[in-house]
Short mmCIF file of C-alpha atoms and ligand atoms in Angstrom, two decimals:
data_model
loop_
_atom_site.label_atom_id
_atom_site.label_comp_id
_atom_site.label_asym_id
_atom_site.label_seq_id
_atom_site.Cartn_x
_atom_site.Cartn_y
_atom_site.Cartn_z
CA UNK A 123 0.14 0.18 0.08
CA UNK A 124 1.33 3.66 -0.79
CA UNK A 125 1.27 5.74 2.00
CA UNK A 126 -0.80 9.12 1.35
CA UNK A 127 1.32 11.77 -0.21
CA UNK A 128 1.22 14.93 1.00
CA UNK A 129 -1.54 17.22 0.28
CA UNK A 130 -1.16 19.88 -2.29
CA UNK A 131 1.10 18.25 -4.76
CA UNK A 132 1.56 20.52 -7.50
CA UNK A 133 0.70 20.43 -11.38
CA UNK A 134 3.43 19.98 -13.59
CA UNK A 135 4.38 21.08 -16.79
CA UNK A 136 6.86 19.40 -18.86
CA UNK A 137 10.39 21.18 -19.42
CA UNK A 138 13.35 19.94 -20.36
CA UNK A 139 14.35 16.04 -19.86
CA UNK A 140 17.35 15.39 -18.41
CA UNK A 141 19.69 12.67 -20.00
CA UNK A 142 20.34 11.49 -16.48
CA UNK A 143 19.35 12.36 -12.87
CA UNK A 144 20.33 11.22 -9.36
CA UNK A 145 17.92 10.58 -6.54
CA UNK A 146 18.84 10.88 -3.01
CA UNK A 147 16.48 7.69 -1.52
CA UNK A 148 15.78 8.01 2.20
CA UNK A 149 14.15 4.95 2.35
CA UNK A 150 13.78 5.28 6.34
CA UNK A 151 12.55 8.62 5.86
CA UNK A 152 14.27 11.24 8.82
CA UNK A 153 14.79 8.23 11.26
CA UNK A 154 17.79 7.78 12.31
CA UNK A 155 18.98 6.08 15.45
CA UNK A 156 21.65 8.59 16.06
CA UNK A 157 20.80 12.17 17.17
CA UNK A 158 23.32 14.45 15.86
CA UNK A 159 23.18 18.07 17.30
CA UNK A 160 23.80 19.64 13.96
CA UNK A 161 21.68 17.55 12.03
CA UNK A 162 19.30 18.83 9.46
CA UNK A 163 17.36 16.01 8.72
CA UNK A 164 15.56 14.80 11.84
CA UNK A 165 13.08 17.83 11.99
CA UNK A 166 11.73 16.17 8.61
CA UNK A 167 10.22 13.63 10.91
CA UNK A 168 7.65 16.09 11.04
CA UNK A 169 6.33 16.45 7.42
CA UNK A 170 5.16 12.94 8.30
CA UNK A 171 3.28 12.77 11.05
CA UNK A 172 2.34 9.16 12.07
CA UNK A 173 4.09 7.19 9.41
CA UNK A 174 6.27 3.73 9.72
CA UNK A 175 8.77 5.64 7.70
CA UNK A 176 9.41 2.10 5.79
CA UNK A 177 9.45 2.27 1.77
CA UNK A 178 7.05 -0.33 1.13
CA UNK A 179 8.85 -2.93 -1.28
CA UNK A 180 5.98 -2.41 -3.99
CA UNK A 181 6.63 1.25 -4.06
CA UNK A 182 10.48 0.19 -4.12
CA UNK A 183 9.90 -2.01 -7.23
CA UNK A 184 8.22 0.68 -8.89
CA UNK A 185 10.86 3.44 -7.90
CA UNK A 186 13.69 0.99 -9.32
CA UNK A 187 11.70 0.05 -12.53
CA UNK A 188 11.44 4.23 -13.40
CA UNK A 189 14.59 4.90 -12.70
CA UNK A 190 16.59 2.73 -14.58
CA UNK A 191 14.07 3.53 -17.41
CA UNK A 192 14.60 6.99 -17.12
CA UNK A 193 18.58 7.29 -17.06
CA UNK A 194 19.72 7.24 -21.05
CA UNK A 195 23.10 6.75 -19.72
CA UNK A 196 25.25 2.92 -19.39
CA UNK A 197 25.66 3.61 -15.65
CA UNK A 198 23.50 4.19 -12.81
CA UNK A 199 23.84 4.75 -9.43
CA UNK A 200 21.32 4.49 -6.47
CA UNK A 201 22.30 6.31 -3.78
CA UNK A 202 20.86 5.21 -0.13
CA UNK A 203 20.73 7.49 2.44
CA UNK A 204 18.64 8.54 5.42
CA UNK A 205 18.17 9.29 8.38
CA UNK A 206 19.97 6.02 9.11
CA UNK A 207 19.36 3.53 5.67
CA UNK A 208 20.58 0.95 7.77
CA UNK A 209 17.90 1.04 9.76
CA UNK A 210 15.49 -0.91 6.86
CA UNK A 211 17.73 -3.85 7.50
CA UNK A 212 19.69 -6.15 5.71
CA UNK A 213 16.93 -8.05 3.91
CA UNK A 214 15.62 -4.89 2.34
CA UNK A 215 18.64 -4.10 1.05
CA UNK A 216 19.23 -7.28 -0.57
CA UNK A 217 15.39 -7.40 -2.37
CA UNK A 218 16.61 -3.67 -3.18
CA UNK A 219 19.44 -5.37 -5.45
CA UNK A 220 17.82 -8.03 -6.69
CA UNK A 221 15.25 -5.55 -7.88
CA UNK A 222 17.99 -3.29 -9.58
CA UNK A 223 19.00 -7.11 -11.41
CA UNK A 224 15.44 -7.30 -12.59
CA UNK A 225 15.50 -4.07 -14.47
CA UNK A 226 18.85 -3.12 -15.32
CA UNK A 227 19.04 -2.98 -19.56
CA UNK A 228 21.97 -5.40 -21.34
CA UNK A 229 25.44 -3.69 -20.35
CA UNK A 230 24.14 -1.39 -17.61
CA UNK A 231 26.46 -1.51 -15.11
CA UNK A 232 24.46 -0.93 -11.82
CA UNK A 233 26.35 1.07 -8.51
CA UNK A 234 24.76 1.32 -5.44
CA UNK A 235 26.42 4.38 -2.90
CA UNK A 236 25.14 4.15 0.56
CA UNK A 237 25.82 6.91 3.15
CA UNK A 238 25.65 5.48 6.81
CA UNK A 239 26.64 7.05 11.02
CA UNK A 240 28.16 2.88 10.79
CA UNK A 241 26.91 2.07 13.96
CA UNK A 242 24.82 -0.23 13.01
CA UNK A 243 26.59 -2.56 10.81
CA UNK A 244 28.28 -5.78 11.72
CA UNK A 245 30.13 -8.92 9.38
CA UNK A 246 26.83 -9.92 7.12
CA UNK A 247 26.43 -6.11 6.58
CA UNK A 248 29.93 -6.06 4.96
CA UNK A 249 29.96 -9.06 3.28
CA UNK A 250 27.05 -7.89 1.58
CA UNK A 251 28.15 -4.40 0.83
CA UNK A 252 31.41 -5.97 -0.81
CA UNK A 253 29.57 -8.74 -2.37
CA UNK A 254 27.42 -6.11 -4.38
CA UNK A 255 30.42 -3.60 -4.91
CA UNK A 256 28.64 -1.02 -2.45
CA UNK A 257 30.13 2.26 -2.18
CA UNK A 258 29.75 3.23 1.68
CA UNK A 259 30.03 6.89 2.74
CA UNK A 260 31.10 6.81 6.39
CA UNK A 261 30.03 10.23 9.00
CA UNK A 262 33.16 11.05 11.11
CA UNK A 263 34.38 14.40 12.29
CA UNK A 264 38.20 13.11 13.26
CA UNK A 265 39.28 11.91 16.48
CA UNK A 266 37.32 10.83 19.32
CA UNK A 267 37.48 14.34 21.11
CA UNK A 268 35.91 16.07 17.94
CA UNK A 269 33.78 13.45 16.70
CA UNK A 270 31.52 12.73 19.88
CA UNK A 271 31.30 16.66 20.27
CA UNK A 272 28.07 16.58 18.20
CA UNK A 273 28.00 12.88 17.29
CA UNK A 274 25.88 11.44 19.64
CA UNK A 275 23.20 8.97 20.06
CA UNK A 276 19.67 8.93 21.36
CA UNK A 277 20.84 9.11 24.97
CA UNK A 278 24.05 11.57 24.56
CA UNK A 279 26.28 9.27 24.56
CA UNK A 280 29.18 9.21 22.38
CA UNK A 281 29.71 7.36 19.28
CA UNK A 282 33.30 7.41 17.92
CA UNK A 283 34.08 3.98 19.48
CA UNK A 284 30.98 2.21 17.04
CA UNK A 285 32.15 3.95 13.82
CA UNK A 286 35.43 2.98 14.25
CA UNK A 287 34.30 -0.44 14.44
CA UNK A 288 32.75 0.01 11.17
CA UNK A 289 35.84 1.27 9.48
CA UNK A 290 37.95 -1.74 10.72
CA UNK A 291 34.92 -4.02 9.55
CA UNK A 292 34.85 -2.08 6.61
CA UNK A 293 38.95 -2.59 6.38
CA UNK A 294 38.68 -6.50 7.22
CA UNK A 295 35.75 -7.23 4.29
CA UNK A 296 37.35 -4.97 1.63
CA UNK A 297 34.31 -2.53 1.35
CA UNK A 298 35.22 0.54 -0.80
CA UNK A 299 34.42 3.50 1.54
CA UNK A 300 35.06 6.82 1.64
CA UNK A 301 34.87 9.46 4.83
CA UNK A 302 32.37 12.31 5.32
CA UNK A 303 33.65 14.93 7.86
CA UNK A 304 31.20 17.48 8.78
CA UNK A 305 33.13 20.71 9.07
CA UNK A 306 31.90 22.92 12.38
CA UNK A 307 32.39 24.07 15.36
CA UNK A 308 33.64 21.66 17.06
CA UNK A 309 36.54 20.43 15.24
CA UNK A 310 37.13 23.96 12.69
CA UNK A 311 40.40 25.01 14.37
CA UNK A 312 41.98 21.60 14.21
CA UNK A 313 42.10 21.09 10.67
CA UNK A 314 45.67 18.88 10.62
CA UNK A 315 44.24 16.97 13.52
CA UNK A 316 41.04 15.58 11.60
CA UNK A 317 42.94 15.24 8.09
CA UNK A 318 45.73 13.13 9.78
CA UNK A 319 44.02 11.15 11.65
CA UNK A 320 41.44 10.12 8.73
CA UNK A 321 44.63 9.03 7.27
CA UNK A 322 46.88 7.56 9.49
CA UNK A 323 44.15 6.17 11.40
CA UNK A 324 41.67 5.27 9.91
CA UNK A 325 42.96 4.58 6.73
CA UNK A 326 40.64 6.38 4.53
CA UNK A 327 42.19 7.48 0.90
CA UNK A 328 39.03 9.25 0.46
CA UNK A 329 37.34 11.88 1.66
CA UNK A 330 35.01 15.31 1.86
CA UNK A 331 34.57 18.10 4.45
CA UNK A 332 31.17 19.09 4.34
CA UNK A 333 31.08 22.90 5.89
CA UNK A 334 27.61 22.85 8.92
CA UNK A 335 25.52 26.21 8.44
CA UNK A 336 22.61 25.43 10.38
CA UNK A 337 20.46 27.92 9.95
CA UNK A 338 18.59 29.25 13.35
CA UNK A 339 15.15 28.90 12.88
CA UNK A 340 11.84 27.14 13.96
CA UNK A 341 10.75 25.25 11.15
CA UNK A 342 14.14 23.53 9.95
CA UNK A 343 13.41 25.00 6.53
CA UNK A 344 16.26 27.35 4.48
CA UNK A 345 15.14 30.55 6.22
CA UNK A 346 16.21 33.60 8.07
CA UNK A 347 19.74 34.58 7.63
CA UNK A 348 20.99 33.63 11.22
CA UNK A 349 22.91 30.37 11.76
CA UNK A 350 23.80 28.64 15.09
CA UNK A 351 26.75 28.53 16.98
CA UNK A 352 27.31 24.91 15.68
CA UNK A 353 28.17 26.64 12.16
CA UNK A 354 31.54 26.71 10.74
CA UNK A 355 31.97 30.53 9.68
CA UNK A 356 33.24 31.77 6.45
CA UNK A 357 36.51 32.32 7.10
CA UNK A 358 37.25 29.45 9.47
CA UNK A 359 36.40 27.30 6.47
CA UNK A 360 38.27 29.00 4.13
CA UNK A 361 41.20 27.96 6.84
CA UNK A 362 40.03 24.67 7.91
CA UNK A 363 40.75 23.62 3.66
CA UNK A 364 44.12 25.91 3.34
CA UNK A 365 45.62 24.23 6.01
CA UNK A 366 44.75 21.01 4.52
CA UNK A 367 45.62 21.43 1.39
CA UNK A 368 49.17 23.02 2.37
CA UNK A 369 49.91 18.93 4.16
CA UNK A 370 48.26 17.37 1.11
CA UNK A 371 50.42 18.98 -1.48
CA UNK A 372 53.20 18.41 -0.10
CA UNK A 373 53.05 14.48 0.60
CA UNK A 374 49.44 13.01 -0.29
CA UNK A 375 49.11 14.07 -3.96
CA UNK A 376 47.59 10.97 -5.67
CA UNK A 377 47.25 9.10 -3.13
CA UNK A 378 44.48 11.04 -1.03
CA UNK A 379 41.74 12.39 -2.33
CA UNK A 380 39.98 15.20 -1.31
CA UNK A 381 36.40 15.97 -2.96
CA UNK A 382 37.34 20.07 -3.06
CA UNK A 383 40.88 19.60 -4.39
CA UNK A 384 39.38 17.25 -6.82
CA UNK A 385 36.95 20.04 -7.95
CA UNK A 386 39.42 22.28 -8.17
CA UNK A 387 41.54 20.68 -10.59
CA UNK A 388 38.67 19.83 -12.56
CA UNK A 389 38.19 23.14 -12.86
CA UNK A 390 41.77 24.19 -13.58
CA UNK A 391 41.86 21.75 -16.04
CA UNK A 392 38.20 22.81 -17.99
CA UNK A 393 36.35 19.93 -16.66
CA UNK A 394 33.11 19.98 -14.87
CA UNK A 395 33.48 19.48 -11.01
CA UNK A 396 31.70 16.60 -10.71
CA UNK A 397 29.82 18.41 -7.39
CA UNK A 398 26.52 19.58 -7.54
CA UNK A 399 27.12 22.92 -5.41
CA UNK A 400 30.39 24.14 -7.45
CA UNK A 401 28.13 23.79 -11.19
CA UNK A 402 26.88 26.75 -12.67
CA UNK A 403 23.27 25.05 -12.63
CA UNK A 404 22.00 22.34 -10.31
CA UNK A 405 18.67 20.59 -10.40
CA UNK A 406 19.42 17.01 -11.77
CA UNK A 407 19.87 15.58 -8.09
CA UNK A 408 16.48 15.10 -5.98
CA UNK A 409 15.56 13.39 -2.94
CA UNK A 410 12.71 11.11 -2.49
CA UNK A 411 11.19 10.54 0.86
CA UNK A 412 10.11 6.60 2.16
CA UNK A 413 6.67 7.31 0.57
CA UNK A 414 7.43 8.41 -2.93
CA UNK A 415 7.42 12.04 -2.91
CA UNK A 416 10.08 13.77 -4.48
CA UNK A 417 11.79 16.80 -3.81
CA UNK A 418 13.83 19.40 -5.90
CA UNK A 419 17.08 18.64 -3.71
CA UNK A 420 17.91 16.73 -0.02
CA UNK A 421 18.77 20.19 1.39
CA UNK A 422 15.16 21.35 0.26
CA UNK A 423 12.92 18.29 1.61
CA UNK A 424 10.21 21.16 2.51
CA UNK A 425 6.49 21.42 1.07
CA UNK A 426 7.51 24.60 -1.67
CA UNK A 427 9.76 22.48 -3.11
CA UNK A 428 7.47 19.43 -3.17
CA UNK A 429 7.25 18.10 -6.85
CA UNK A 430 4.94 15.47 -6.48
CA UNK A 431 4.61 11.65 -5.69
CA UNK A 432 5.05 8.82 -7.74
CA UNK A 433 1.04 7.95 -7.16
CA UNK A 434 0.86 10.77 -9.27
CA UNK A 435 3.56 11.61 -11.82
CA UNK A 436 6.65 9.19 -13.06
CA UNK A 437 9.66 10.13 -12.10
CA UNK A 438 10.83 11.72 -15.61
CA UNK A 439 7.74 13.73 -15.53
CA UNK A 440 9.43 15.35 -12.04
CA UNK A 441 12.27 15.90 -12.73
CA UNK A 442 12.05 16.78 -16.42
CA UNK A 443 9.64 19.30 -14.95
CA UNK A 444 10.09 23.17 -15.95
CA UNK A 445 9.37 23.63 -12.07
CA UNK A 446 13.04 21.50 -11.71
CA UNK A 447 14.19 23.57 -14.44
CA UNK A 448 13.76 26.51 -12.92
CA UNK A 449 14.84 25.27 -9.33
CA UNK A 450 18.32 24.78 -11.09
CA UNK A 451 18.56 27.36 -13.55
CA UNK A 452 17.63 29.80 -10.19
CA UNK A 453 21.40 28.41 -8.96
CA UNK A 454 23.18 30.04 -12.48
CA UNK A 455 19.97 33.00 -13.01
CA UNK A 456 20.04 34.48 -9.11
CA UNK A 457 23.97 35.14 -8.68
CA UNK A 458 24.89 38.72 -7.47
CA UNK A 459 26.99 40.95 -9.36
CA UNK A 460 29.38 40.60 -6.84
CA UNK A 461 29.87 36.68 -7.95
CA UNK A 462 29.46 37.66 -11.40
CA UNK A 463 32.83 39.68 -11.01
CA UNK A 464 34.83 37.29 -8.62
CA UNK A 465 38.27 35.87 -10.25
CA UNK A 466 37.26 32.71 -9.10
CA UNK A 467 33.39 32.04 -10.40
CA UNK A 468 34.75 29.41 -12.68
CA UNK A 469 35.27 26.96 -9.93
CA UNK A 470 32.84 28.54 -7.34
CA UNK A 471 29.82 29.57 -9.20
CA UNK A 472 28.17 31.12 -6.15
CA UNK A 473 28.48 27.86 -4.15
CA UNK A 474 24.93 25.87 -3.21
CA UNK A 475 21.95 27.74 -3.30
CA UNK A 476 20.84 27.06 0.10
CA UNK A 477 23.35 29.00 1.57
CA UNK A 478 23.12 32.45 -0.34
CA UNK A 479 21.49 34.30 2.36
CA UNK A 480 23.87 37.08 3.35
CA UNK A 481 24.58 40.48 1.35
CA UNK A 482 27.26 41.75 -0.80
CA UNK A 483 29.37 44.36 0.44
CA UNK A 484 27.46 46.31 -1.72
CA UNK A 485 24.14 45.67 -0.43
CA UNK A 486 22.89 43.22 -2.89
CA UNK A 487 20.87 39.84 -1.12
CA UNK A 488 21.88 36.54 -2.37
CA UNK A 489 25.58 35.96 -1.61
CA UNK A 490 26.73 32.86 -0.21
CA UNK A 491 27.85 32.39 3.75
CA UNK A 492 30.97 30.78 2.80
CA UNK A 493 31.87 33.04 0.24
CA UNK A 494 35.09 34.62 2.10
CA UNK A 495 35.82 30.93 2.81
CA UNK A 496 35.61 29.69 -0.79
CA UNK A 497 37.44 33.05 -2.17
CA UNK A 498 40.39 32.57 0.25
CA UNK A 499 41.21 28.78 -0.46
CA UNK A 500 40.09 28.93 -4.26
CA UNK A 501 42.63 32.02 -4.68
CA UNK A 502 45.34 30.18 -2.37
CA UNK A 503 45.02 27.05 -4.37
CA UNK A 504 45.67 29.29 -7.62
CA UNK A 505 49.10 28.28 -8.37
CA UNK A 506 49.27 24.87 -7.67
CA UNK A 507 46.48 23.54 -9.19
CA UNK A 508 47.94 25.94 -12.48
CA UNK A 509 50.91 23.70 -12.16
CA UNK A 510 49.47 20.48 -11.69
CA UNK A 511 46.86 21.50 -14.74
CA UNK A 512 50.38 21.87 -16.92
CA UNK A 513 51.91 18.86 -15.41
CA UNK A 514 48.29 16.77 -16.57
CA UNK A 515 48.49 18.68 -20.17
CA UNK A 516 51.93 17.23 -20.57
CA UNK A 517 50.60 14.26 -19.48
CA UNK A 518 52.36 13.73 -16.59
CA UNK A 519 51.01 13.23 -12.73
CA UNK A 520 49.79 15.50 -10.66
CA UNK A 521 51.84 14.29 -8.03
CA UNK A 522 55.10 15.86 -9.65
CA UNK A 523 53.88 18.85 -8.04
CA UNK A 524 55.09 17.30 -4.63
CA UNK A 525 59.14 17.08 -5.41
CA UNK A 526 58.63 21.03 -6.85
CA UNK A 527 57.45 21.83 -3.22
CA UNK A 528 60.00 19.89 -1.99
CA UNK A 529 62.61 21.73 -3.44
CA UNK A 530 60.68 25.25 -3.09
CA UNK A 531 60.28 24.43 0.56
CA UNK A 532 63.97 23.84 1.00
CA UNK A 533 65.14 26.69 -0.82
CA UNK A 534 62.93 28.95 1.97
CA UNK A 535 64.15 27.32 5.10
CA UNK A 536 67.66 27.86 3.93
CA UNK A 537 66.95 31.49 3.68
CA UNK A 538 67.37 33.92 6.33
CA UNK A 539 64.02 35.23 6.52
CA UNK A 540 63.26 38.40 7.90
CA UNK A 541 60.91 38.18 10.53
CA UNK A 542 57.79 39.29 9.97
CA UNK A 543 55.17 39.95 12.75
CA UNK A 544 52.55 37.53 13.09
CA UNK A 545 49.60 40.12 13.18
CA UNK A 546 50.94 41.90 10.20
CA UNK A 547 49.63 42.06 6.67
CA UNK A 548 50.83 39.45 5.09
CA UNK A 549 53.71 39.87 2.44
CA UNK A 550 52.45 37.82 -0.15
CA UNK A 551 49.79 40.66 -0.56
CA UNK A 552 46.46 38.23 0.16
CA UNK A 553 44.86 40.88 2.67
CA UNK A 554 44.96 38.58 5.34
CA UNK A 555 47.12 38.35 8.63
CA UNK A 556 50.64 36.83 7.99
CA UNK A 557 49.73 34.19 10.94
CA UNK A 558 46.74 32.93 8.69
CA UNK A 559 48.69 33.31 5.68
CA UNK A 560 52.05 32.12 4.38
CA UNK A 561 52.79 32.42 8.52
CA UNK A 562 50.21 29.61 8.43
CA UNK A 563 51.82 27.95 5.61
CA UNK A 564 55.35 28.56 6.65
CA UNK A 565 54.52 26.42 10.13
CA UNK A 566 53.02 23.67 7.84
CA UNK A 567 56.41 22.96 6.33
CA UNK A 568 58.65 23.23 9.15
CA UNK A 569 55.82 20.57 10.37
CA UNK A 570 55.87 18.49 7.38
CA UNK A 571 59.85 18.42 7.23
CA UNK A 572 59.73 18.14 10.81
CA UNK A 573 57.55 14.64 10.25
CA UNK A 574 60.38 13.50 7.68
S1 SF4 B 840 20.50 23.39 -4.31
FE1 SF4 B 840 22.66 22.99 -3.77
S2 SF4 B 840 22.95 20.55 -3.06
FE2 SF4 B 840 21.20 21.04 -3.89
S3 SF4 B 840 21.23 20.55 -5.92
FE3 SF4 B 840 21.52 22.71 -5.96
S4 SF4 B 840 23.56 23.01 -5.31
FE4 SF4 B 840 23.31 20.95 -5.43
S1 SF4 B 841 33.62 33.03 -4.09
FE1 SF4 B 841 32.47 34.04 -3.55
S2 SF4 B 841 31.80 35.99 -4.75
FE2 SF4 B 841 33.60 34.37 -5.33
S3 SF4 B 841 31.63 33.33 -6.90
FE3 SF4 B 841 32.16 31.87 -5.24
S4 SF4 B 841 30.47 33.40 -3.33
FE4 SF4 B 841 30.72 34.45 -5.32
#
């Protein structure tokens, strides 16, 4: 039985039909066994009062059939998210994989990507992930004292040890996984501690650093322009990324993959970022609730962004509707002049619309809350990105940049350095304080050199 969709689903006008689109499926809705204090999704439970928050198998089958049929590309990715999707149980996911096999076209490749807090996983889950080539995203915010600041269970107890156990099980079973690390007031002053922990203790080669920008309002929707004190600040997010980049570019290029560094290199080599928030427009990354309600985006699971329900419209109708086209085009069409004139717009593209709630210096609305951080980071990496792009164009490995950095670092360290006050403007002309710019870099050089 299909659950009754939200009232008031709009009529749809056909728009451009995408060749492919991506849906984040939430089979257990917003339900989670944890109670992370910064989670933007737990409040979405209130959209479905009285629901059991379980996607029924007949709806899953119809979804699988339509989703595969709608993709005009040879590779289809099923993305599972929550809440916590593993609350559906392993048998439900076995059924999901069987349905994919039933409906896939000859020659088509099916992939599964699942985001989890890891706390419910055991050997059986990991055997299943490995056998079915699931790519698993594991949420971890760094070492225990930083992770457990906000990532707690329903009783307020820390969760780090349980997440670490999942990472170990992944290693034992050969499960491919990456770490999704959020950056917030609890860990934003510890970039190297976080990065080195994920790299050396967790042993992951793939990580993404997602800024927590949590609106401070009663609705839990993208409304208002105040953020909670758990949120990262704009400059701190930039500084966090810069500090990690300074270590990465000296020792981990080609070995550790950090999503925003990949995005930047793609832009500097003239390619698309592969991540909606840095695309010129968006609209092809939608979100589906457990009852078949389809929303424009995972960050806009709100009544105003409900496209419809599968009981009323096909997936293709909803993803290719004029409403959804307008949602995606607005990312490009509503950029303030400040962004249009920006020297790093080609890589930033104004960031995600959900964070565009501050004003530009001349008072225009619609600037991204993270702008100062993005601008500092993308300008900071300009020169090394240009170097790596040139290496790639010459069919050489970007990792060669590490030896160039080593030579330059050694030459600099050998030079007697004119003493610069830590709080003075940086001599490089960035406009930032020396201690937050080249002073930080010099410190990182010393620290890396000291680590051999
Ligand atoms: S609103 Fe943001 S997260 Fe959603 S699709 Fe657009 S860029 Fe991506
Ligand atoms: S760095 Fe700031 S001004 Fe530049 S494109 Fe991004 S959000 Fe706009």
